[in-house]
Amino acid sequence: MKQTEIDFFKSALTKDSETMPSAKVLNWINEKNNETKYNINQIPLDKLKLWNFDNISGNIIHETGSFFSIEGIEVTTNWGKIQSWQQPIINQPEIGFLGILTKKINGILHFLLQAKIEPGNINIVQLSPTLQATKSNYTKAHKGNAPLFLEYFNGSKKVEILLDQLQSEQGARFLKKRNRNIIIQIDEDIDVPDNFVWLTLGQIKGLIQHNNIVNMDTRTVISGIPYGTKDAGTVKFFSNLSNNIVNESLLNSILIGDLSYKNIDDIISWITRLKINYFIEIKKIPLKALDNWAYNGMSIMHKDKKYFSVIGVNVEIGNREVISWDQPMIKPAQEGIIAFLVKEINGVYHFLVQAKLEAGNYDILELAPTVQCLTGNYRTGENEYSVPFINDVLGATPDRIWISTYQSEEGGRFFKEQNLNRIVEVKDEFPIDIPENYCWMTLNQLLTFIKFNNYVNIAARSLISAISF
């Protein structure tokens, strides 16, 4: 990335905007909630219009063959304590767009976001990218209108690309799903519909400090933005919730990364070694043949009501390309938690990163937060296994918590799913020596790995997007 592009992003970290002052943004979102008509109801899976259970496999497929399907898989691995299981999974092999238009307004880079309703959203309206569309959507498989601003992202217009990455989706729910995360800068004036808004990056990060306002797709796109180079100067890393100001020289060290516990080559070797030593085999099996999963006339559930269920919804939303449709969705059994532990090592803050294997990962392992689980994995009487470092996350005193908010999963596929997002600083006595599948990394190193496809998972990117300067 060019230094001029980094400077653009740094200028966007200003907290406010003359276009839409921060104090008015939440009120504007509430107005959009009140203005937009929507009706979302759960219905039996076998009543979904245009969706069918395949006669042979029982897989749930759209009659056009487009969009996505719900299929069954059998997983075998030598990783972890549970080394074989079966589950439903979303198979959506197409690559979609998650794109944000930017424009300098009064010398400050602004990001064009839309107030969008997805059927699974908590808070109904959330701030999504300028363009959030699957290939089936933008090729109009739904026979509706093409999404707005598509021409800026599909090559029809000559534009300046500031960021362009292929990033993974949720590996426990999607089978090798990826999206193109892209940020484009334009100079021309454009007509902006009244459900879109220009915001600075600082405003977006401020809104992430609120529960379930900025959607997962916006968070994954902005997580890839770099903030500086070796001459970045001093900046402040702060949480709007705790007002915890980190020492300026330490944060500068985070960005520079010269005093990191391990260098990039060491980390690549660590990841490579794990991928060589561990494997995962995915075998597609009929959805109706899954052990411990069954259709109960309404949804597909695990026999112990664990993990998640596959439900059907009928959707009516007034401002979408198609205003009424049916679809399957994934509904979680509980809320989840994702968290990074952070420790000062040799005068530099390091994030405790987990190499995590999930069934749908594109390449076996991805870099994940220190803790990533459903609450059923750690609550007494419900857990199947112990979750490392969970007590350090949940038992942290307020002065050690840098960030703590609830954030939603993507509402187009996941029904009212949210995770507690938390970054916690541990004390000096917390050990540097850690299990084999963990590694200490600086923020600069994490941002470096985000540049490359399928290294940093979507949960980690969600947490990184909340970090403000």
Short mmCIF file of N, CA and C in Angstrom, two decimals, residues 283-381:
data_model
loop_
_atom_site.label_atom_id
_atom_site.label_comp_id
_atom_site.label_asym_id
_atom_site.label_seq_id
_atom_site.Cartn_x
_atom_site.Cartn_y
_atom_site.Cartn_z
N LYS A 283 -15.96 -34.66 4.44
CA LYS A 283 -16.70 -35.53 3.54
C LYS A 283 -18.15 -35.06 3.51
N LYS A 284 -18.66 -34.78 2.33
CA LYS A 284 -20.07 -34.39 2.21
C LYS A 284 -20.95 -35.63 2.38
N ILE A 285 -21.96 -35.49 3.23
CA ILE A 285 -22.92 -36.57 3.43
C ILE A 285 -24.32 -35.98 3.37
N PRO A 286 -25.35 -36.80 3.13
CA PRO A 286 -26.71 -36.25 3.06
C PRO A 286 -27.10 -35.55 4.35
N LEU A 287 -27.74 -34.42 4.21
CA LEU A 287 -28.18 -33.67 5.38
C LEU A 287 -29.10 -34.52 6.25
N LYS A 288 -29.95 -35.29 5.61
CA LYS A 288 -30.92 -36.09 6.37
C LYS A 288 -30.29 -37.28 7.08
N ALA A 289 -29.00 -37.57 6.78
CA ALA A 289 -28.33 -38.72 7.39
C ALA A 289 -27.41 -38.33 8.54
N LEU A 290 -27.40 -37.06 8.94
CA LEU A 290 -26.50 -36.61 9.99
C LEU A 290 -26.82 -37.28 11.33
N ASP A 291 -25.80 -37.78 11.99
CA ASP A 291 -25.98 -38.28 13.36
C ASP A 291 -26.30 -37.11 14.29
N ASN A 292 -27.26 -37.31 15.16
CA ASN A 292 -27.60 -36.36 16.23
C ASN A 292 -28.29 -35.10 15.75
N TRP A 293 -28.61 -35.00 14.45
CA TRP A 293 -29.33 -33.85 13.92
C TRP A 293 -30.60 -34.35 13.24
N ALA A 294 -31.72 -33.63 13.39
CA ALA A 294 -32.97 -34.08 12.78
C ALA A 294 -33.92 -32.90 12.56
N TYR A 295 -34.78 -33.04 11.56
CA TYR A 295 -35.83 -32.06 11.29
C TYR A 295 -37.03 -32.40 12.16
N ASN A 296 -37.51 -31.40 12.92
CA ASN A 296 -38.61 -31.64 13.85
C ASN A 296 -39.95 -31.07 13.36
N GLY A 297 -40.00 -30.77 12.05
CA GLY A 297 -41.21 -30.18 11.49
C GLY A 297 -41.17 -28.68 11.44
N MET A 298 -40.18 -28.07 12.11
CA MET A 298 -40.01 -26.61 12.10
C MET A 298 -38.59 -26.24 11.70
N SER A 299 -37.61 -26.89 12.33
CA SER A 299 -36.21 -26.57 12.08
C SER A 299 -35.36 -27.83 12.24
N ILE A 300 -34.12 -27.76 11.82
CA ILE A 300 -33.16 -28.84 12.00
C ILE A 300 -32.34 -28.51 13.24
N MET A 301 -32.38 -29.41 14.22
CA MET A 301 -31.72 -29.15 15.50
C MET A 301 -30.86 -30.33 15.91
N HIS A 302 -29.85 -30.04 16.73
CA HIS A 302 -29.07 -31.09 17.38
C HIS A 302 -29.94 -31.73 18.46
N LYS A 303 -29.77 -33.01 18.68
CA LYS A 303 -30.63 -33.73 19.63
C LYS A 303 -30.54 -33.17 21.05
N ASP A 304 -29.38 -32.58 21.39
CA ASP A 304 -29.21 -31.98 22.71
C ASP A 304 -29.43 -30.47 22.70
N LYS A 305 -29.95 -29.95 21.58
CA LYS A 305 -30.21 -28.50 21.41
C LYS A 305 -28.94 -27.68 21.59
N LYS A 306 -27.83 -28.22 21.11
CA LYS A 306 -26.54 -27.53 21.21
C LYS A 306 -26.19 -26.83 19.91
N TYR A 307 -25.16 -26.00 19.97
CA TYR A 307 -24.49 -25.40 18.82
C TYR A 307 -25.37 -24.40 18.08
N PHE A 308 -26.22 -24.90 17.17
CA PHE A 308 -27.09 -24.02 16.39
C PHE A 308 -28.20 -24.86 15.78
N SER A 309 -29.17 -24.18 15.20
CA SER A 309 -30.23 -24.87 14.45
C SER A 309 -30.37 -24.20 13.08
N VAL A 310 -30.95 -24.91 12.15
CA VAL A 310 -31.27 -24.36 10.83
C VAL A 310 -32.75 -24.06 10.81
N ILE A 311 -33.10 -22.78 10.65
CA ILE A 311 -34.50 -22.37 10.67
C ILE A 311 -34.90 -21.78 9.33
N GLY A 312 -36.19 -21.61 9.13
CA GLY A 312 -36.71 -20.94 7.95
C GLY A 312 -37.37 -19.63 8.33
N VAL A 313 -37.21 -18.59 7.50
CA VAL A 313 -37.85 -17.31 7.76
C VAL A 313 -38.53 -16.79 6.51
N ASN A 314 -39.65 -16.12 6.73
CA ASN A 314 -40.31 -15.34 5.68
C ASN A 314 -40.00 -13.87 5.95
N VAL A 315 -39.52 -13.17 4.92
CA VAL A 315 -38.97 -11.83 5.10
C VAL A 315 -39.71 -10.83 4.22
N GLU A 316 -40.06 -9.70 4.79
CA GLU A 316 -40.57 -8.55 4.04
C GLU A 316 -39.82 -7.31 4.53
N ILE A 317 -39.04 -6.69 3.63
CA ILE A 317 -38.29 -5.49 3.95
C ILE A 317 -38.51 -4.48 2.84
N GLY A 318 -38.94 -3.29 3.21
CA GLY A 318 -39.43 -2.33 2.23
C GLY A 318 -38.40 -1.71 1.33
N ASN A 319 -37.11 -1.64 1.75
CA ASN A 319 -36.13 -0.89 0.95
C ASN A 319 -35.06 -1.79 0.32
N ARG A 320 -35.36 -3.04 0.07
CA ARG A 320 -34.40 -3.96 -0.53
C ARG A 320 -34.65 -4.12 -2.02
N GLU A 321 -33.64 -4.71 -2.74
CA GLU A 321 -33.79 -4.94 -4.18
C GLU A 321 -34.99 -5.84 -4.45
N VAL A 322 -35.21 -6.83 -3.57
CA VAL A 322 -36.42 -7.65 -3.56
C VAL A 322 -37.05 -7.45 -2.19
N ILE A 323 -38.34 -7.12 -2.14
CA ILE A 323 -38.94 -6.71 -0.87
C ILE A 323 -39.55 -7.87 -0.09
N SER A 324 -39.65 -9.06 -0.70
CA SER A 324 -40.22 -10.20 0.01
C SER A 324 -39.58 -11.49 -0.47
N TRP A 325 -39.18 -12.34 0.46
CA TRP A 325 -38.59 -13.62 0.10
C TRP A 325 -38.58 -14.55 1.31
N ASP A 326 -38.31 -15.84 1.05
CA ASP A 326 -38.10 -16.83 2.10
C ASP A 326 -36.66 -17.32 2.02
N GLN A 327 -36.13 -17.79 3.16
CA GLN A 327 -34.78 -18.36 3.14
C GLN A 327 -34.52 -19.15 4.42
N PRO A 328 -33.56 -20.12 4.35
CA PRO A 328 -33.06 -20.75 5.57
C PRO A 328 -32.05 -19.84 6.26
N MET A 329 -31.89 -19.99 7.57
CA MET A 329 -30.90 -19.24 8.33
C MET A 329 -30.34 -20.12 9.44
N ILE A 330 -29.19 -19.71 9.97
CA ILE A 330 -28.56 -20.38 11.10
C ILE A 330 -28.89 -19.60 12.37
N LYS A 331 -29.44 -20.30 13.37
CA LYS A 331 -29.79 -19.67 14.64
C LYS A 331 -28.92 -20.28 15.73
N PRO A 332 -28.16 -19.47 16.48
CA PRO A 332 -27.25 -20.02 17.50
C PRO A 332 -28.01 -20.54 18.72
N ALA A 333 -27.39 -21.50 19.41
CA ALA A 333 -27.98 -22.01 20.65
C ALA A 333 -27.77 -21.03 21.81
N GLN A 334 -26.68 -20.29 21.78
CA GLN A 334 -26.39 -19.28 22.80
C GLN A 334 -25.63 -18.13 22.15
N GLU A 335 -25.42 -17.06 22.94
CA GLU A 335 -24.50 -16.03 22.49
C GLU A 335 -23.08 -16.57 22.58
N GLY A 336 -22.14 -15.86 21.97
CA GLY A 336 -20.75 -16.31 22.00
C GLY A 336 -19.84 -15.28 22.62
N ILE A 337 -18.58 -15.61 22.69
CA ILE A 337 -17.58 -14.68 23.19
C ILE A 337 -16.33 -14.78 22.33
N ILE A 338 -15.78 -13.62 21.94
CA ILE A 338 -14.49 -13.58 21.26
C ILE A 338 -13.65 -12.54 21.99
N ALA A 339 -12.39 -12.87 22.26
CA ALA A 339 -11.58 -11.97 23.09
C ALA A 339 -10.11 -12.17 22.81
N PHE A 340 -9.38 -11.07 22.83
CA PHE A 340 -7.92 -11.09 22.82
C PHE A 340 -7.41 -10.76 24.21
N LEU A 341 -6.43 -11.52 24.69
CA LEU A 341 -5.61 -11.10 25.81
C LEU A 341 -4.40 -10.36 25.27
N VAL A 342 -4.00 -9.29 25.95
CA VAL A 342 -2.88 -8.46 25.53
C VAL A 342 -1.91 -8.34 26.69
N LYS A 343 -0.62 -8.47 26.39
CA LYS A 343 0.41 -8.41 27.43
C LYS A 343 1.60 -7.60 26.92
N GLU A 344 2.17 -6.81 27.82
CA GLU A 344 3.38 -6.07 27.47
C GLU A 344 4.59 -7.00 27.59
N ILE A 345 5.31 -7.17 26.48
CA ILE A 345 6.51 -8.02 26.43
C ILE A 345 7.64 -7.19 25.85
N ASN A 346 8.72 -7.03 26.59
CA ASN A 346 9.86 -6.23 26.13
C ASN A 346 9.46 -4.82 25.75
N GLY A 347 8.52 -4.25 26.50
CA GLY A 347 8.10 -2.88 26.24
C GLY A 347 7.12 -2.71 25.11
N VAL A 348 6.60 -3.82 24.57
CA VAL A 348 5.67 -3.76 23.44
C VAL A 348 4.44 -4.58 23.77
N TYR A 349 3.26 -4.06 23.47
CA TYR A 349 2.04 -4.83 23.68
C TYR A 349 1.91 -5.91 22.61
N HIS A 350 1.61 -7.14 23.06
CA HIS A 350 1.41 -8.28 22.17
C HIS A 350 0.01 -8.86 22.40
N PHE A 351 -0.57 -9.36 21.33
CA PHE A 351 -1.88 -10.01 21.37
C PHE A 351 -1.65 -11.52 21.38
N LEU A 352 -2.39 -12.22 22.25
CA LEU A 352 -2.28 -13.67 22.32
C LEU A 352 -3.22 -14.27 21.26
N VAL A 353 -2.62 -14.80 20.20
CA VAL A 353 -3.34 -15.26 19.02
C VAL A 353 -3.43 -16.78 19.04
N GLN A 354 -4.58 -17.30 18.69
CA GLN A 354 -4.81 -18.73 18.65
C GLN A 354 -4.85 -19.21 17.19
N ALA A 355 -4.15 -20.30 16.89
CA ALA A 355 -4.34 -20.98 15.61
C ALA A 355 -5.55 -21.89 15.79
N LYS A 356 -6.60 -21.66 15.01
CA LYS A 356 -7.86 -22.36 15.24
C LYS A 356 -8.28 -23.14 13.99
N LEU A 357 -8.61 -24.40 14.20
CA LEU A 357 -9.13 -25.25 13.13
C LEU A 357 -10.66 -25.24 13.20
N GLU A 358 -11.30 -24.95 12.06
CA GLU A 358 -12.76 -25.03 11.95
C GLU A 358 -13.11 -25.77 10.67
N ALA A 359 -14.28 -26.39 10.67
CA ALA A 359 -14.64 -27.30 9.59
C ALA A 359 -14.59 -26.65 8.21
N GLY A 360 -15.00 -25.40 8.13
CA GLY A 360 -15.10 -24.75 6.83
C GLY A 360 -13.91 -23.92 6.43
N ASN A 361 -12.82 -23.96 7.21
CA ASN A 361 -11.64 -23.16 6.88
C ASN A 361 -11.11 -23.50 5.50
N TYR A 362 -10.64 -22.48 4.82
CA TYR A 362 -10.12 -22.70 3.46
C TYR A 362 -8.79 -23.46 3.48
N ASP A 363 -7.99 -23.25 4.53
CA ASP A 363 -6.68 -23.90 4.58
C ASP A 363 -6.37 -24.35 6.01
N ILE A 364 -7.16 -25.25 6.53
CA ILE A 364 -6.96 -25.95 7.80
C ILE A 364 -7.07 -25.03 9.01
N LEU A 365 -6.12 -24.08 9.15
CA LEU A 365 -6.05 -23.23 10.34
C LEU A 365 -6.12 -21.76 9.96
N GLU A 366 -6.69 -20.96 10.86
CA GLU A 366 -6.64 -19.51 10.72
C GLU A 366 -6.25 -18.90 12.06
N LEU A 367 -5.73 -17.68 12.02
CA LEU A 367 -5.37 -16.95 13.23
C LEU A 367 -6.63 -16.38 13.84
N ALA A 368 -6.89 -16.74 15.10
CA ALA A 368 -8.14 -16.42 15.77
C ALA A 368 -7.84 -15.69 17.08
N PRO A 369 -8.87 -15.11 17.71
CA PRO A 369 -8.67 -14.50 19.03
C PRO A 369 -8.23 -15.54 20.06
N THR A 370 -7.75 -15.05 21.20
CA THR A 370 -7.35 -15.93 22.30
C THR A 370 -8.48 -16.87 22.69
N VAL A 371 -9.69 -16.32 22.77
CA VAL A 371 -10.89 -17.08 23.10
C VAL A 371 -11.92 -16.86 22.01
N GLN A 372 -12.50 -17.94 21.54
CA GLN A 372 -13.59 -17.86 20.55
C GLN A 372 -14.49 -19.07 20.77
N CYS A 373 -15.67 -18.85 21.34
CA CYS A 373 -16.53 -19.98 21.66
C CYS A 373 -17.96 -19.51 21.92
N LEU A 374 -18.90 -20.46 21.93
CA LEU A 374 -20.24 -20.21 22.44
C LEU A 374 -20.23 -20.32 23.95
N THR A 375 -21.19 -19.69 24.60
CA THR A 375 -21.22 -19.76 26.06
C THR A 375 -21.42 -21.18 26.55
N GLY A 376 -22.05 -22.03 25.75
CA GLY A 376 -22.23 -23.43 26.14
C GLY A 376 -20.93 -24.19 26.25
N ASN A 377 -19.84 -23.63 25.73
CA ASN A 377 -18.55 -24.29 25.82
C ASN A 377 -17.85 -24.03 27.15
N TYR A 378 -18.34 -23.05 27.92
CA TYR A 378 -17.64 -22.80 29.18
C TYR A 378 -18.55 -22.71 30.40
N ARG A 379 -19.86 -22.63 30.22
CA ARG A 379 -20.75 -22.55 31.38
C ARG A 379 -20.78 -23.89 32.12
N THR A 380 -20.74 -23.83 33.41
CA THR A 380 -20.73 -25.04 34.23
C THR A 380 -21.99 -25.87 33.96
N GLY A 381 -21.80 -27.15 33.72
CA GLY A 381 -22.92 -28.04 33.46
C GLY A 381 -23.30 -28.15 32.01
#
